[in-house]
mmCIF file of C-alpha atoms in Angstrom:
data_model
loop_
_atom_site.group_PDB
_atom_site.id
_atom_site.type_symbol
_atom_site.label_atom_id
_atom_site.label_comp_id
_atom_site.label_asym_id
_atom_site.label_seq_id
_atom_site.Cartn_x
_atom_site.Cartn_y
_atom_site.Cartn_z
ATOM 1 C CA UNK A 1 2.028 -7.377 -14.772
ATOM 2 C CA UNK A 2 4.021 -10.373 -13.530
ATOM 3 C CA UNK A 3 5.333 -13.421 -15.323
ATOM 4 C CA UNK A 4 3.935 -15.718 -12.636
ATOM 5 C CA UNK A 5 0.427 -14.296 -12.290
ATOM 6 C CA UNK A 6 -2.692 -16.168 -13.316
ATOM 7 C CA UNK A 7 -5.840 -14.928 -15.020
ATOM 8 C CA UNK A 8 -8.728 -14.214 -12.662
ATOM 9 C CA UNK A 9 -12.160 -13.300 -14.021
ATOM 10 C CA UNK A 10 -15.724 -12.871 -12.846
ATOM 11 C CA UNK A 11 -16.879 -16.353 -13.979
ATOM 12 C CA UNK A 12 -14.164 -17.937 -11.831
ATOM 13 C CA UNK A 13 -15.156 -15.832 -8.827
ATOM 14 C CA UNK A 14 -18.799 -16.776 -9.330
ATOM 15 C CA UNK A 15 -17.891 -20.476 -9.243
ATOM 16 C CA UNK A 16 -15.695 -20.083 -6.173
ATOM 17 C CA UNK A 17 -18.420 -18.204 -4.304
ATOM 18 C CA UNK A 18 -21.083 -20.739 -5.264
ATOM 19 C CA UNK A 19 -19.005 -23.605 -3.888
ATOM 20 C CA UNK A 20 -17.679 -21.946 -0.727
ATOM 21 C CA UNK A 21 -20.452 -19.481 0.155
ATOM 22 C CA UNK A 22 -23.702 -20.686 -1.426
ATOM 23 C CA UNK A 23 -25.648 -18.033 0.503
ATOM 24 C CA UNK A 24 -24.046 -15.437 -1.791
ATOM 25 C CA UNK A 25 -24.183 -17.462 -5.016
ATOM 26 C CA UNK A 26 -26.986 -15.370 -6.550
ATOM 27 C CA UNK A 27 -25.201 -12.055 -6.061
ATOM 28 C CA UNK A 28 -23.747 -10.371 -9.151
ATOM 29 C CA UNK A 29 -19.951 -10.266 -9.509
ATOM 30 C CA UNK A 30 -18.198 -7.285 -11.084
ATOM 31 C CA UNK A 31 -14.475 -6.749 -11.479
ATOM 32 C CA UNK A 32 -13.161 -3.526 -9.946
ATOM 33 C CA UNK A 33 -10.670 -1.311 -11.733
ATOM 34 C CA UNK A 34 -7.563 -1.028 -9.585
ATOM 35 C CA UNK A 35 -3.919 -0.030 -9.780
ATOM 36 C CA UNK A 36 -3.127 -2.856 -7.351
ATOM 37 C CA UNK A 37 -0.435 -5.273 -8.422
ATOM 38 C CA UNK A 38 -0.805 -8.307 -6.156
ATOM 39 C CA UNK A 39 -4.553 -8.970 -5.922
ATOM 40 C CA UNK A 40 -7.659 -8.898 -8.110
ATOM 41 C CA UNK A 41 -10.772 -7.303 -6.615
ATOM 42 C CA UNK A 42 -14.409 -8.075 -7.415
ATOM 43 C CA UNK A 43 -17.524 -6.461 -5.999
ATOM 44 C CA UNK A 44 -20.017 -9.065 -4.841
ATOM 45 C CA UNK A 45 -23.528 -7.675 -4.695
ATOM 46 C CA UNK A 46 -23.739 -4.296 -3.014
ATOM 47 C CA UNK A 47 -22.141 -5.007 0.348
ATOM 48 C CA UNK A 48 -19.221 -7.372 -0.256
ATOM 49 C CA UNK A 49 -15.879 -7.515 -2.058
ATOM 50 C CA UNK A 50 -13.817 -10.575 -3.026
ATOM 51 C CA UNK A 51 -10.019 -10.326 -3.034
ATOM 52 C CA UNK A 52 -7.911 -12.969 -4.751
ATOM 53 C CA UNK A 53 -4.107 -13.223 -5.092
ATOM 54 C CA UNK A 54 -2.794 -12.828 -8.626
ATOM 55 C CA UNK A 55 0.403 -14.789 -8.003
ATOM 56 C CA UNK A 56 2.136 -17.046 -5.450
ATOM 57 C CA UNK A 57 3.913 -14.242 -3.567
ATOM 58 C CA UNK A 58 0.566 -12.623 -2.701
ATOM 59 C CA UNK A 59 -1.063 -15.760 -1.296
ATOM 60 C CA UNK A 60 0.359 -15.431 2.254
ATOM 61 C CA UNK A 61 -1.278 -11.991 2.537
ATOM 62 C CA UNK A 62 -4.674 -13.704 2.835
ATOM 63 C CA UNK A 63 -3.941 -15.407 6.152
ATOM 64 C CA UNK A 64 -1.918 -12.380 7.259
ATOM 65 C CA UNK A 65 -4.918 -10.070 6.895
ATOM 66 C CA UNK A 66 -7.357 -12.604 8.324
ATOM 67 C CA UNK A 67 -5.216 -12.782 11.454
ATOM 68 C CA UNK A 68 -4.265 -9.158 12.008
ATOM 69 C CA UNK A 69 -7.108 -7.000 10.684
ATOM 70 C CA UNK A 70 -9.529 -8.022 13.474
ATOM 71 C CA UNK A 71 -6.876 -7.005 16.009
ATOM 72 C CA UNK A 72 -5.830 -3.736 14.365
ATOM 73 C CA UNK A 73 -9.172 -2.490 13.046
ATOM 74 C CA UNK A 74 -10.899 -1.633 16.348
ATOM 75 C CA UNK A 75 -7.882 0.436 17.421
ATOM 76 C CA UNK A 76 -7.735 2.639 14.315
ATOM 77 C CA UNK A 77 -9.603 5.921 13.698
ATOM 78 C CA UNK A 78 -10.868 4.999 10.206
ATOM 79 C CA UNK A 79 -12.390 1.913 8.645
ATOM 80 C CA UNK A 80 -10.195 -0.950 7.463
ATOM 81 C CA UNK A 81 -11.199 -4.126 5.612
ATOM 82 C CA UNK A 82 -13.396 -6.445 7.682
ATOM 83 C CA UNK A 83 -12.849 -10.111 6.822
ATOM 84 C CA UNK A 84 -16.114 -12.025 6.521
ATOM 85 C CA UNK A 85 -14.878 -15.314 5.131
ATOM 86 C CA UNK A 86 -11.993 -17.220 3.567
ATOM 87 C CA UNK A 87 -12.043 -19.560 0.631
ATOM 88 C CA UNK A 88 -9.511 -22.329 0.258
ATOM 89 C CA UNK A 89 -7.641 -23.500 -2.833
ATOM 90 C CA UNK A 90 -9.488 -25.917 -5.096
ATOM 91 C CA UNK A 91 -9.320 -27.321 -8.617
ATOM 92 C CA UNK A 92 -10.085 -23.912 -10.149
ATOM 93 C CA UNK A 93 -7.865 -21.684 -8.000
ATOM 94 C CA UNK A 94 -4.603 -22.619 -6.246
ATOM 95 C CA UNK A 95 -4.549 -20.231 -3.262
ATOM 96 C CA UNK A 96 -6.722 -19.005 -0.394
ATOM 97 C CA UNK A 97 -8.858 -15.914 -1.002
ATOM 98 C CA UNK A 98 -11.028 -13.575 1.065
ATOM 99 C CA UNK A 99 -14.423 -11.930 1.250
ATOM 100 C CA UNK A 100 -14.647 -8.537 2.970
ATOM 101 C CA UNK A 101 -17.352 -6.048 3.753
ATOM 102 C CA UNK A 102 -17.584 -3.324 1.093
ATOM 103 C CA UNK A 103 -16.093 0.036 2.086
ATOM 104 C CA UNK A 104 -17.436 3.209 0.531
ATOM 105 C CA UNK A 105 -15.063 5.802 -0.881
ATOM 106 C CA UNK A 106 -12.783 6.506 -3.799
ATOM 107 C CA UNK A 107 -9.049 6.660 -4.290
ATOM 108 C CA UNK A 108 -7.702 10.222 -4.144
ATOM 109 C CA UNK A 109 -5.504 11.399 -6.997
ATOM 110 C CA UNK A 110 -2.095 12.911 -6.368
ATOM 111 C CA UNK A 111 -2.176 16.524 -7.492
ATOM 112 C CA UNK A 112 -5.959 16.737 -7.169
ATOM 113 C CA UNK A 113 -6.637 16.319 -3.446
ATOM 114 C CA UNK A 114 -9.708 18.363 -2.543
ATOM 115 C CA UNK A 115 -8.836 19.155 1.102
ATOM 116 C CA UNK A 116 -5.098 18.460 1.369
ATOM 117 C CA UNK A 117 -4.449 19.782 4.884
ATOM 118 C CA UNK A 118 -7.513 18.014 6.246
ATOM 119 C CA UNK A 119 -6.450 14.759 4.615
ATOM 120 C CA UNK A 120 -2.871 15.270 5.832
ATOM 121 C CA UNK A 121 -4.029 15.564 9.425
ATOM 122 C CA UNK A 122 -6.273 12.518 9.153
ATOM 123 C CA UNK A 123 -3.567 10.396 7.547
ATOM 124 C CA UNK A 124 -1.187 11.506 10.270
ATOM 125 C CA UNK A 125 -3.750 10.489 12.881
ATOM 126 C CA UNK A 126 -4.064 7.055 11.285
ATOM 127 C CA UNK A 127 -0.283 6.545 11.284
ATOM 128 C CA UNK A 128 0.018 7.734 14.875
ATOM 129 C CA UNK A 129 -2.791 5.428 16.040
ATOM 130 C CA UNK A 130 -1.226 2.456 14.262
ATOM 131 C CA UNK A 131 2.106 3.155 15.941
ATOM 132 C CA UNK A 132 0.471 3.113 19.370
ATOM 133 C CA UNK A 133 -0.811 -0.460 18.985
ATOM 134 C CA UNK A 134 1.088 -3.009 21.063
ATOM 135 C CA UNK A 135 3.716 -4.537 18.746
ATOM 136 C CA UNK A 136 4.101 -7.647 20.888
ATOM 137 C CA UNK A 137 4.111 -10.776 18.663
ATOM 138 C CA UNK A 138 3.419 -8.639 15.593
ATOM 139 C CA UNK A 139 4.985 -9.879 12.331
ATOM 140 C CA UNK A 140 8.106 -8.195 10.998
ATOM 141 C CA UNK A 141 7.284 -5.663 8.291
ATOM 142 C CA UNK A 142 9.156 -6.462 5.092
ATOM 143 C CA UNK A 143 9.626 -2.739 4.575
ATOM 144 C CA UNK A 144 10.369 -2.003 8.230
ATOM 145 C CA UNK A 145 14.081 -2.507 7.592
ATOM 146 C CA UNK A 146 17.065 -0.147 7.231
ATOM 147 C CA UNK A 147 17.142 1.722 3.934
ATOM 148 C CA UNK A 148 20.503 0.137 3.147
ATOM 149 C CA UNK A 149 18.653 -3.121 2.453
ATOM 150 C CA UNK A 150 17.096 -1.337 -0.543
ATOM 151 C CA UNK A 151 20.375 -0.007 -1.927
ATOM 152 C CA UNK A 152 21.112 -2.711 -4.485
ATOM 153 C CA UNK A 153 17.652 -2.866 -6.122
ATOM 154 C CA UNK A 154 17.352 0.932 -6.022
ATOM 155 C CA UNK A 155 20.671 1.402 -7.854
ATOM 156 C CA UNK A 156 19.707 -1.295 -10.352
ATOM 157 C CA UNK A 157 16.495 0.623 -11.069
ATOM 158 C CA UNK A 158 18.455 3.864 -11.442
ATOM 159 C CA UNK A 159 20.615 2.197 -14.073
ATOM 160 C CA UNK A 160 17.502 1.149 -15.998
ATOM 161 C CA UNK A 161 16.184 4.719 -15.858
ATOM 162 C CA UNK A 162 19.267 6.331 -17.390
ATOM 163 C CA UNK A 163 18.144 8.908 -19.932
ATOM 164 C CA UNK A 164 14.577 9.015 -18.610
ATOM 165 C CA UNK A 165 15.150 10.855 -15.337
ATOM 166 C CA UNK A 166 17.941 12.983 -13.894
ATOM 167 C CA UNK A 167 19.809 9.992 -12.502
ATOM 168 C CA UNK A 168 22.704 12.048 -11.140
ATOM 169 C CA UNK A 169 20.420 14.259 -9.050
ATOM 170 C CA UNK A 170 18.267 11.331 -7.921
ATOM 171 C CA UNK A 171 21.312 9.247 -7.006
ATOM 172 C CA UNK A 172 22.577 12.106 -4.839
ATOM 173 C CA UNK A 173 19.201 12.254 -3.073
ATOM 174 C CA UNK A 174 19.211 8.499 -2.537
ATOM 175 C CA UNK A 175 22.699 8.620 -1.050
ATOM 176 C CA UNK A 176 21.592 11.470 1.217
ATOM 177 C CA UNK A 177 18.729 9.295 2.480
ATOM 178 C CA UNK A 178 21.129 6.425 3.167
ATOM 179 C CA UNK A 179 23.123 8.700 5.465
ATOM 180 C CA UNK A 180 20.112 9.408 7.689
ATOM 181 C CA UNK A 181 20.429 7.948 11.209
ATOM 182 C CA UNK A 182 18.783 4.551 11.593
ATOM 183 C CA UNK A 183 15.613 3.981 13.622
ATOM 184 C CA UNK A 184 16.767 4.049 17.238
ATOM 185 C CA UNK A 185 13.553 3.124 19.026
ATOM 186 C CA UNK A 186 11.668 -0.127 19.428
ATOM 187 C CA UNK A 187 9.857 -1.601 16.409
ATOM 188 C CA UNK A 188 6.293 -0.365 15.984
ATOM 189 C CA UNK A 189 3.376 -1.113 13.683
ATOM 190 C CA UNK A 190 3.368 0.288 10.158
ATOM 191 C CA UNK A 191 0.981 -0.179 7.245
ATOM 192 C CA UNK A 192 4.018 -0.039 4.901
ATOM 193 C CA UNK A 193 2.080 0.609 1.676
ATOM 194 C CA UNK A 194 0.298 3.943 2.144
ATOM 195 C CA UNK A 195 -0.214 4.748 -1.523
ATOM 196 C CA UNK A 196 -3.171 6.474 -3.201
ATOM 197 C CA UNK A 197 -4.585 3.109 -4.250
ATOM 198 C CA UNK A 198 -4.805 2.012 -0.626
ATOM 199 C CA UNK A 199 -6.478 5.172 0.665
ATOM 200 C CA UNK A 200 -10.221 5.858 0.395
ATOM 201 C CA UNK A 201 -11.800 9.272 0.775
ATOM 202 C CA UNK A 202 -15.448 10.244 0.978
ATOM 203 C CA UNK A 203 -16.569 13.853 0.893
ATOM 204 C CA UNK A 204 -12.964 15.035 1.112
ATOM 205 C CA UNK A 205 -12.330 13.118 4.333
ATOM 206 C CA UNK A 206 -10.299 9.980 4.907
ATOM 207 C CA UNK A 207 -12.845 7.162 5.101
ATOM 208 C CA UNK A 208 -10.731 3.995 5.024
ATOM 209 C CA UNK A 209 -7.286 2.502 4.561
ATOM 210 C CA UNK A 210 -7.117 -0.838 2.770
ATOM 211 C CA UNK A 211 -4.594 -3.560 1.863
ATOM 212 C CA UNK A 212 -2.766 -4.562 5.030
ATOM 213 C CA UNK A 213 -0.787 -7.315 3.305
ATOM 214 C CA UNK A 214 2.515 -5.584 4.103
ATOM 215 C CA UNK A 215 1.581 -4.386 7.607
ATOM 216 C CA UNK A 216 3.941 -5.338 10.390
ATOM 217 C CA UNK A 217 6.381 -4.013 12.958
ATOM 218 C CA UNK A 218 9.724 -2.358 12.337
ATOM 219 C CA UNK A 219 10.959 1.112 11.423
ATOM 220 C CA UNK A 220 7.730 3.080 10.897
ATOM 221 C CA UNK A 221 9.363 5.679 8.625
ATOM 222 C CA UNK A 222 8.003 3.791 5.612
ATOM 223 C CA UNK A 223 4.523 5.136 6.410
ATOM 224 C CA UNK A 224 5.718 8.651 5.588
ATOM 225 C CA UNK A 225 5.734 7.817 1.869
ATOM 226 C CA UNK A 226 2.200 9.196 1.552
ATOM 227 C CA UNK A 227 3.668 12.691 2.037
ATOM 228 C CA UNK A 228 5.120 12.451 -1.472
ATOM 229 C CA UNK A 229 2.960 9.917 -3.326
ATOM 230 C CA UNK A 230 -0.308 11.683 -2.495
ATOM 231 C CA UNK A 231 -0.062 14.922 -0.515
ATOM 232 C CA UNK A 232 1.020 18.185 -2.135
ATOM 233 C CA UNK A 233 4.040 20.056 -0.804
ATOM 234 C CA UNK A 234 1.762 22.577 0.918
ATOM 235 C CA UNK A 235 0.292 19.857 3.165
ATOM 236 C CA UNK A 236 3.463 17.955 4.063
ATOM 237 C CA UNK A 237 4.199 20.009 7.159
ATOM 238 C CA UNK A 238 0.696 19.322 8.467
ATOM 239 C CA UNK A 239 1.171 15.594 7.934
ATOM 240 C CA UNK A 240 4.623 15.630 9.518
ATOM 241 C CA UNK A 241 3.306 17.501 12.558
ATOM 242 C CA UNK A 242 0.367 15.098 12.911
ATOM 243 C CA UNK A 243 2.730 12.116 12.864
ATOM 244 C CA UNK A 244 5.384 13.803 15.001
ATOM 245 C CA UNK A 245 8.273 12.809 12.711
ATOM 246 C CA UNK A 246 11.749 14.067 13.530
ATOM 247 C CA UNK A 247 14.401 14.985 10.982
ATOM 248 C CA UNK A 248 16.009 11.542 10.735
ATOM 249 C CA UNK A 249 12.681 9.747 10.357
ATOM 250 C CA UNK A 250 11.499 12.254 7.771
ATOM 251 C CA UNK A 251 14.684 11.741 5.757
ATOM 252 C CA UNK A 252 14.222 7.962 5.858
ATOM 253 C CA UNK A 253 10.575 8.325 4.827
ATOM 254 C CA UNK A 254 11.579 10.424 1.829
ATOM 255 C CA UNK A 255 14.180 7.779 0.987
ATOM 256 C CA UNK A 256 11.508 5.070 1.103
ATOM 257 C CA UNK A 257 9.231 7.075 -1.191
ATOM 258 C CA UNK A 258 12.107 7.540 -3.636
ATOM 259 C CA UNK A 259 13.253 3.913 -3.560
ATOM 260 C CA UNK A 260 9.751 2.483 -4.022
ATOM 261 C CA UNK A 261 9.058 4.775 -6.963
ATOM 262 C CA UNK A 262 12.403 4.154 -8.652
ATOM 263 C CA UNK A 263 11.913 0.389 -8.481
ATOM 264 C CA UNK A 264 8.266 0.548 -9.576
ATOM 265 C CA UNK A 265 8.770 2.824 -12.568
ATOM 266 C CA UNK A 266 10.777 0.570 -14.912
ATOM 267 C CA UNK A 267 8.956 -2.548 -13.721
ATOM 268 C CA UNK A 268 5.423 -1.239 -14.332
ATOM 269 C CA UNK A 269 5.925 1.384 -17.028
ATOM 270 C CA UNK A 270 4.285 -0.786 -19.708
ATOM 271 C CA UNK A 271 1.801 -2.757 -17.602
ATOM 272 C CA UNK A 272 0.423 -0.405 -14.933
ATOM 273 C CA UNK A 273 0.153 3.187 -16.233
ATOM 274 C CA UNK A 274 -1.364 4.536 -12.995
ATOM 275 C CA UNK A 275 1.436 3.177 -10.838
ATOM 276 C CA UNK A 276 4.105 4.304 -13.287
ATOM 277 C CA UNK A 277 2.621 7.805 -13.372
ATOM 278 C CA UNK A 278 2.534 7.996 -9.594
ATOM 279 C CA UNK A 279 6.175 6.908 -9.494
ATOM 280 C CA UNK A 280 7.093 9.752 -11.855
ATOM 281 C CA UNK A 281 5.080 12.100 -9.655
ATOM 282 C CA UNK A 282 7.006 11.081 -6.524
ATOM 283 C CA UNK A 283 10.383 11.467 -8.211
ATOM 284 C CA UNK A 284 9.408 14.908 -9.508
ATOM 285 C CA UNK A 285 8.086 15.992 -6.100
ATOM 286 C CA UNK A 286 11.271 14.941 -4.302
ATOM 287 C CA UNK A 287 13.469 16.624 -6.893
ATOM 288 C CA UNK A 288 11.405 19.825 -6.598
ATOM 289 C CA UNK A 289 11.597 19.698 -2.832
ATOM 290 C CA UNK A 290 15.367 19.255 -2.961
ATOM 291 C CA UNK A 291 15.616 22.366 -5.090
ATOM 292 C CA UNK A 292 14.052 24.417 -2.296
ATOM 293 C CA UNK A 293 16.194 23.074 0.551
#
């Protein structure tokens, strides 16, 4: 998916585990199918998962999660990854990597959510709980910035999508989002990547949220993206009420969902079909919503 990523396979993981964690060396290693773009995931035995960066930009996420997940996890209403160990770079692999406890569940599919209002309320509860955590000394969230910071790459993506989407209508929606009032309160915690691939459900209920590599403090409106990338229109009001989002924040959240999807679509259209399809879904949902306003 990226020009600077390296190949990561089960034999490599087996060697890394044998050297760093010999107590787990006999456990089978199986690659997990994932729409993730920054890390490769491997199940280790029945109770563990190994997560390795695919490229240099993802390597800092290892220490980021090792530091912050133990602090955030106990304060959240659903399970999050529990770090059990860290491997260092060696001759076979150039970056640090992590072992976590296995979390049960599956990724929900946009357009096929079994209990959408239930999930909306639970996702809203997760976002609200995360926002209540003391932001003191928390890292700045890369996506916790004003939407204007995204203007140049979003317009560049729009230019690449000419002829494939209604760029005039989408540009108007993007410019509407840019006019929304900026975040006026103090910075608070946000996950910043609440996408279907980072949500786990079990029996129709939210069971876990994973991948905290982008988590940090800033404008929390970015966590509203799940209203469009996963939840159907009929459940958005329930999610918004559970979060307690006002008009300006909701408009910024919709702008984030649009910007992320516009940038992802041309970049991943040939290399990550699931992510490209979800990007098309978000754009279509926002256009449909605009038609009813």
